[in-house]
mmCIF file of C-alpha atoms in Angstrom:
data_model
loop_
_atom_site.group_PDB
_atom_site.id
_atom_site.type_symbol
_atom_site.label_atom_id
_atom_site.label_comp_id
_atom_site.label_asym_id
_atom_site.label_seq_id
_atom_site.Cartn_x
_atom_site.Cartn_y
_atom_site.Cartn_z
ATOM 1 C CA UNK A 1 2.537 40.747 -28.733
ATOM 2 C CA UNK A 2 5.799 38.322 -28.536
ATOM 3 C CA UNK A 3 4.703 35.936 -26.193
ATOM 4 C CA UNK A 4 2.302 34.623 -28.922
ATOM 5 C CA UNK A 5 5.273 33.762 -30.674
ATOM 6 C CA UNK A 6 6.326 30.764 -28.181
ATOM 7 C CA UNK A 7 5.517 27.989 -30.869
ATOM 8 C CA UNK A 8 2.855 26.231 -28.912
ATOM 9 C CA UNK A 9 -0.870 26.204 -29.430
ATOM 10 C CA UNK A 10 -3.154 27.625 -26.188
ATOM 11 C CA UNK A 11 -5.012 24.546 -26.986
ATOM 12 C CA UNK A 12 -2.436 22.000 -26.053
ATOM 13 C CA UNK A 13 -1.959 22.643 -22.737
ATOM 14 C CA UNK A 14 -5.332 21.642 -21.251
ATOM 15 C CA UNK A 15 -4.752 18.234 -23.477
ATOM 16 C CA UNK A 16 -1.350 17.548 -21.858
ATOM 17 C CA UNK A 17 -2.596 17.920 -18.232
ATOM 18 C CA UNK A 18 -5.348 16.059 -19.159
ATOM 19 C CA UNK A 19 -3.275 13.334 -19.914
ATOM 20 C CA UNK A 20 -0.877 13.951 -16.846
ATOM 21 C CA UNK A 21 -4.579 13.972 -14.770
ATOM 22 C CA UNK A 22 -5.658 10.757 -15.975
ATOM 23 C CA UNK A 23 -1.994 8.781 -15.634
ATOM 24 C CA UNK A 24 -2.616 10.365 -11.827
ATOM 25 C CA UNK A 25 -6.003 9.589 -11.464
ATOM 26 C CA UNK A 26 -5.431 5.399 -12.845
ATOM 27 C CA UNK A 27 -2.625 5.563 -9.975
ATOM 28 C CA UNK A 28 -4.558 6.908 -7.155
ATOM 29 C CA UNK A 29 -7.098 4.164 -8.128
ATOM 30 C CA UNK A 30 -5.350 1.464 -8.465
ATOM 31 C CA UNK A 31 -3.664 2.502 -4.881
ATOM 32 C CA UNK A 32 -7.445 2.914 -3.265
ATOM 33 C CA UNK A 33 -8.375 -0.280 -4.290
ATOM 34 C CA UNK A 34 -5.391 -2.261 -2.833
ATOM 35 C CA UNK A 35 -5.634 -0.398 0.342
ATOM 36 C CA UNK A 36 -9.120 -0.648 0.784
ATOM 37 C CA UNK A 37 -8.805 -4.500 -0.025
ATOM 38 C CA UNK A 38 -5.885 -4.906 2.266
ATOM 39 C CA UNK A 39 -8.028 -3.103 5.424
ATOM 40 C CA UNK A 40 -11.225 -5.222 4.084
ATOM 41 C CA UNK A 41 -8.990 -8.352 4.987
ATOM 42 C CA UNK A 42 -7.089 -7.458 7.686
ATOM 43 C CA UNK A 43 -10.282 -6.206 9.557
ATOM 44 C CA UNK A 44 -12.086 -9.529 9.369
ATOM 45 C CA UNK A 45 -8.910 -11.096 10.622
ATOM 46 C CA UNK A 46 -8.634 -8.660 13.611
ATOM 47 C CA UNK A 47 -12.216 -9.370 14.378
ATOM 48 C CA UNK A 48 -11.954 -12.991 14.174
ATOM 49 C CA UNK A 49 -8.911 -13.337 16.213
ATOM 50 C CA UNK A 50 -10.368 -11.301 18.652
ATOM 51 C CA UNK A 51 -13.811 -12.158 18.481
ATOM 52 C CA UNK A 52 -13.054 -16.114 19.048
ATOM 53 C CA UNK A 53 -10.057 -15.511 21.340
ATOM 54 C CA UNK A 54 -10.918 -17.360 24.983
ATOM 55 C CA UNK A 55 -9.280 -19.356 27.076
ATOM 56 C CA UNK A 56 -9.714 -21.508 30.717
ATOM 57 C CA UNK A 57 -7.927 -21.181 33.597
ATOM 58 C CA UNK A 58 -8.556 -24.048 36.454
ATOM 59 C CA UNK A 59 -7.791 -21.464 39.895
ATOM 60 C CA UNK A 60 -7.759 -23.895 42.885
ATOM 61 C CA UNK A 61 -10.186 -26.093 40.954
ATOM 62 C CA UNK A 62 -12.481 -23.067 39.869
ATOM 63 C CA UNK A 63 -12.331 -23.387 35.840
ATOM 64 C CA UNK A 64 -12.363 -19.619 34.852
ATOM 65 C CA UNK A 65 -12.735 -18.895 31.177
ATOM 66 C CA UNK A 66 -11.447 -15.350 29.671
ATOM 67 C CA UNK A 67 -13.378 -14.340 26.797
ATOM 68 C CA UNK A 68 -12.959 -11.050 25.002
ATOM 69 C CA UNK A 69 -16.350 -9.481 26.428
ATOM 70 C CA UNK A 70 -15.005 -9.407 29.665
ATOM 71 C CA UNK A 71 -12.924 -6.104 28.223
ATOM 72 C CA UNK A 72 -15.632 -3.732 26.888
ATOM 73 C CA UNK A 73 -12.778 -2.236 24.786
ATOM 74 C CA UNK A 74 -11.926 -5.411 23.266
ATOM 75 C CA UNK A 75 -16.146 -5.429 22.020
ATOM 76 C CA UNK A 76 -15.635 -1.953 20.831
ATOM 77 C CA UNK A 77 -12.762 -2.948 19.239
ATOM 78 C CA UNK A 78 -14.522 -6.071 17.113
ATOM 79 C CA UNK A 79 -16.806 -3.749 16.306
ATOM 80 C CA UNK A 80 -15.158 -1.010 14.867
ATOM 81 C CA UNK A 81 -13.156 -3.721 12.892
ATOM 82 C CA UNK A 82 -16.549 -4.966 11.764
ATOM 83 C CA UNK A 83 -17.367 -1.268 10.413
ATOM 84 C CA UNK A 84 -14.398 -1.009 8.766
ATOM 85 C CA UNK A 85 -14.368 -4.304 6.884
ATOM 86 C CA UNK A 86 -18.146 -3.744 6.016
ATOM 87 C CA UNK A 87 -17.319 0.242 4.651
ATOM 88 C CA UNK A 88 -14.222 -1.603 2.982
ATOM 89 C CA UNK A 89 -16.624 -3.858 1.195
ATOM 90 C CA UNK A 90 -19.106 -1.264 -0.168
ATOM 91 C CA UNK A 91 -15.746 1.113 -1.082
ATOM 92 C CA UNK A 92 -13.729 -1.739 -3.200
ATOM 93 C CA UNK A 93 -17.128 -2.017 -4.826
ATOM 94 C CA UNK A 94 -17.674 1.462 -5.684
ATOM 95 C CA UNK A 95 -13.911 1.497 -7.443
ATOM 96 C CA UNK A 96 -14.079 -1.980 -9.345
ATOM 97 C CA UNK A 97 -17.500 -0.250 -10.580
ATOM 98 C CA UNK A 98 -15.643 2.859 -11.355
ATOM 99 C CA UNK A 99 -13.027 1.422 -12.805
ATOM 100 C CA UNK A 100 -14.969 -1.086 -15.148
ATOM 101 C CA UNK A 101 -16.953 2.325 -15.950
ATOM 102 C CA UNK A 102 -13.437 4.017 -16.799
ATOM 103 C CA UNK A 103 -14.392 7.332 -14.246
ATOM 104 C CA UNK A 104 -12.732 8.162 -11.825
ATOM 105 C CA UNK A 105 -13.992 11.455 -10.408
ATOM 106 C CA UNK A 106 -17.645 11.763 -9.302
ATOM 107 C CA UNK A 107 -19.436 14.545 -8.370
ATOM 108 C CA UNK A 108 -18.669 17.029 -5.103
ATOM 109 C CA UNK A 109 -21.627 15.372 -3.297
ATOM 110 C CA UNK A 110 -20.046 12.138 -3.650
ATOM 111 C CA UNK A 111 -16.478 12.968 -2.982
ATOM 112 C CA UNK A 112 -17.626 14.533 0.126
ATOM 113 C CA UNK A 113 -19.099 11.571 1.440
ATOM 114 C CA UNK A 114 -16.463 9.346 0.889
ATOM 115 C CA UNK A 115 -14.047 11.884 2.287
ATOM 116 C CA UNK A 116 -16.707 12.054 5.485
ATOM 117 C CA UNK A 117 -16.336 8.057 5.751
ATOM 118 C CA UNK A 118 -12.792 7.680 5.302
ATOM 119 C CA UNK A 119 -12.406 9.989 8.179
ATOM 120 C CA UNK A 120 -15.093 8.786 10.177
ATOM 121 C CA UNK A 121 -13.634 4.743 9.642
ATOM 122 C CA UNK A 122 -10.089 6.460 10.344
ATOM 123 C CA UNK A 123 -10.744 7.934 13.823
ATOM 124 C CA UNK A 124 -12.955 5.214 14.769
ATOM 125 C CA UNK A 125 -10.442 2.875 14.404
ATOM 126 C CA UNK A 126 -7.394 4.959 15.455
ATOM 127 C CA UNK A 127 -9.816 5.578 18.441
ATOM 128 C CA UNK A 128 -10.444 1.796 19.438
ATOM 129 C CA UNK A 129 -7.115 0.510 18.780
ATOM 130 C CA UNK A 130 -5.558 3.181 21.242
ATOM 131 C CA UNK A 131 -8.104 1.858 23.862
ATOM 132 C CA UNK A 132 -6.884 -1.630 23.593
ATOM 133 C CA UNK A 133 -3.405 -1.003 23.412
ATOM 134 C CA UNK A 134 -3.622 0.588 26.244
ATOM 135 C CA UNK A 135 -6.170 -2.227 27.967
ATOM 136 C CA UNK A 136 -2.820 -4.343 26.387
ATOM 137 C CA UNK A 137 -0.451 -2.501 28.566
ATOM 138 C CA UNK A 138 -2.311 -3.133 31.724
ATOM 139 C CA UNK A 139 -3.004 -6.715 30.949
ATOM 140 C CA UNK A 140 0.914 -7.741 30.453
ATOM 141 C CA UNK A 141 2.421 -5.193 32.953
ATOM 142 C CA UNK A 142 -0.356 -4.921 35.884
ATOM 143 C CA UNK A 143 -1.094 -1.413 37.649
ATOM 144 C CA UNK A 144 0.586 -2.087 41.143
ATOM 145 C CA UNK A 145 -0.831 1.495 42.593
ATOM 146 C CA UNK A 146 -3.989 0.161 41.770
ATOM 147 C CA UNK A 147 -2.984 -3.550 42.901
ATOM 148 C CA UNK A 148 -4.219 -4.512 38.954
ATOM 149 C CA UNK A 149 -2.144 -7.788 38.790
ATOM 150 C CA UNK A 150 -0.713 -9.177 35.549
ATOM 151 C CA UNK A 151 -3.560 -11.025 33.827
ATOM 152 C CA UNK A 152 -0.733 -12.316 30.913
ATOM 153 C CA UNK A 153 0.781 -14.434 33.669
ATOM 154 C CA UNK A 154 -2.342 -16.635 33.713
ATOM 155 C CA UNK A 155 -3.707 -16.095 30.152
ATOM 156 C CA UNK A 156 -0.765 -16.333 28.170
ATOM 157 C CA UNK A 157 -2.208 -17.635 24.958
ATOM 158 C CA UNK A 158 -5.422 -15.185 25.419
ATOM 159 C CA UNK A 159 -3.175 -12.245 25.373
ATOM 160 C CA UNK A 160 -1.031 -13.835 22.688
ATOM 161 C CA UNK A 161 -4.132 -13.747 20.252
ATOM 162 C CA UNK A 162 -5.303 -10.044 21.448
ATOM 163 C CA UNK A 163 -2.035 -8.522 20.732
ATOM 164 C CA UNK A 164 -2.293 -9.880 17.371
ATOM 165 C CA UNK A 165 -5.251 -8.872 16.693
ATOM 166 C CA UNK A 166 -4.734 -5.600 18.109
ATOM 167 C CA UNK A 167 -1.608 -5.136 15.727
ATOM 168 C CA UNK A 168 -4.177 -6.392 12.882
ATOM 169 C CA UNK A 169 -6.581 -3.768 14.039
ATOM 170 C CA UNK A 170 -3.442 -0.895 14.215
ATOM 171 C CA UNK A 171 -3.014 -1.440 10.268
ATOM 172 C CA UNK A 172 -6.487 -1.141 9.421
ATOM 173 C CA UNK A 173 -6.485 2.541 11.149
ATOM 174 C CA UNK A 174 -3.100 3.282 9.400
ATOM 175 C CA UNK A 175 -4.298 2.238 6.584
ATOM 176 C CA UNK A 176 -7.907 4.048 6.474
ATOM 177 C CA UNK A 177 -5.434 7.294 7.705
ATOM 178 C CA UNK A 178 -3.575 6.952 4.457
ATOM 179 C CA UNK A 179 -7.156 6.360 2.829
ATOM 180 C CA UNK A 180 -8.276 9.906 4.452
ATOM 181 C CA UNK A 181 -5.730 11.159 2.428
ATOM 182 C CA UNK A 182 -6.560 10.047 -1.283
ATOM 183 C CA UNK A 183 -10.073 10.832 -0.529
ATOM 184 C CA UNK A 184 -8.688 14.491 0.321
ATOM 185 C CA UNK A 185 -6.666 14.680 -2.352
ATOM 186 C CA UNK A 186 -9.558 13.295 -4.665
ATOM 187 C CA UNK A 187 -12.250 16.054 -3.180
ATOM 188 C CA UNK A 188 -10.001 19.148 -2.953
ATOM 189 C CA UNK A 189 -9.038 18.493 -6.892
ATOM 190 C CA UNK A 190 -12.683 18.910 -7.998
ATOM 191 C CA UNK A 191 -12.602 22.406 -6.611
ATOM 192 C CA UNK A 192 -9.164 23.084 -8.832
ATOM 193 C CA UNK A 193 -9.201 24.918 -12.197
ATOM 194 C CA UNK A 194 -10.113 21.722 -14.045
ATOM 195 C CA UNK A 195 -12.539 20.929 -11.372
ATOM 196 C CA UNK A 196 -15.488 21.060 -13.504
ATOM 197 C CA UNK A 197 -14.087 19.004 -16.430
ATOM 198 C CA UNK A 198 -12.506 16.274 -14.186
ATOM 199 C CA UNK A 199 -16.164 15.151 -13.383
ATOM 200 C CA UNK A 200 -16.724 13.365 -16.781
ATOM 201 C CA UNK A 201 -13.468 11.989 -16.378
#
């Protein structure tokens, strides 16, 4: 039998890739947590800026104000921003706790709910901030075949603070997207061939 004559113990290898696994796993972490402070604060600020956004018009000595719950979307769109800061909160707690713990892998239960919410956060918020670009669109350009005029024109500094808010709002779902994907690569590496020792770890 030769290739037992390669010079290197069986029982070295697991130790190696363990210690590959955990430079890896102290990476991905570190990673998680400043994303899922980054979307924490950028949501609030989306919400705000959105949430508070108003402005009044006087129209032949008729004071109209616009307020961001005239657009349904735009509410949908504070909300979602809401959920996602709020899910950001109780995630960057869950990895300071891991990390002061020193684990980083938790059981498949666990990994498959956090997998379920980053998706769920990431297509609700993909989801709303589509709807308001769009809402965007129509506000600055008008619909003429629908005789939609250009509500910019009279709101400029409403739509000013929407569109940043909206662009607020379009890194939060980027950034919950890219979130999707640690949590996938986090879940599908329990079920690898080191799935069941990565657990303690």
């Amino acid at each position: 039998m030769s290739y037992l004559g390669i010079g290197v113990s069986p029982g070295n290898v697991p130790v190696h890739h363990g210690s590959n696994l955990k430079v890896i796993d102290k990476r991905v972490r570190i990673i998680e947590l400043i994303l899922r402070c980054l979307i924490l604060g950028l949501a609030i600020i989306g919400a705000v800026l959105i949430g508070t956004d108003s402005q009044v018009k006087v129209i032949f000595s008729i004071k109209k104000e616009a307020k961001f719950t005239d657009m349904k979307v735009l509410v949908f769109l504070v909300i979602a921003n809401g959920l996602a800061a709020a899910y950001s909160l109780i995630q960057v707690l869950r990895c300071i706790f891991s990390m002061i713990r020193g684990s980083v892998l938790f059981n498949k239960p666990l990994a498959w709910v956090i997998f379920s919410g980053d998706q769920l956060m990431a297509y609700l918020s993909l989801a709303a901030v589509a709807a308001s670009a769009q809402s965007g669109v129509i506000s600055k350009l008008g619909q003429p075949e629908l005789q939609w005029m250009k509500v910019c024109n009279l709101y400029g500094k409403f739509c000013n603070q929407i569109g940043e808010g909206i662009a607020s709002s379009l890194i939060v779902s980027l950034g919950m997207i890219a979130l999707s994907g640690i949590s996938a690569f986090s879940l599908f590496r329990l079920y690898g061939n080191n799935g069941g020792k990565s657990n303690a770890g």
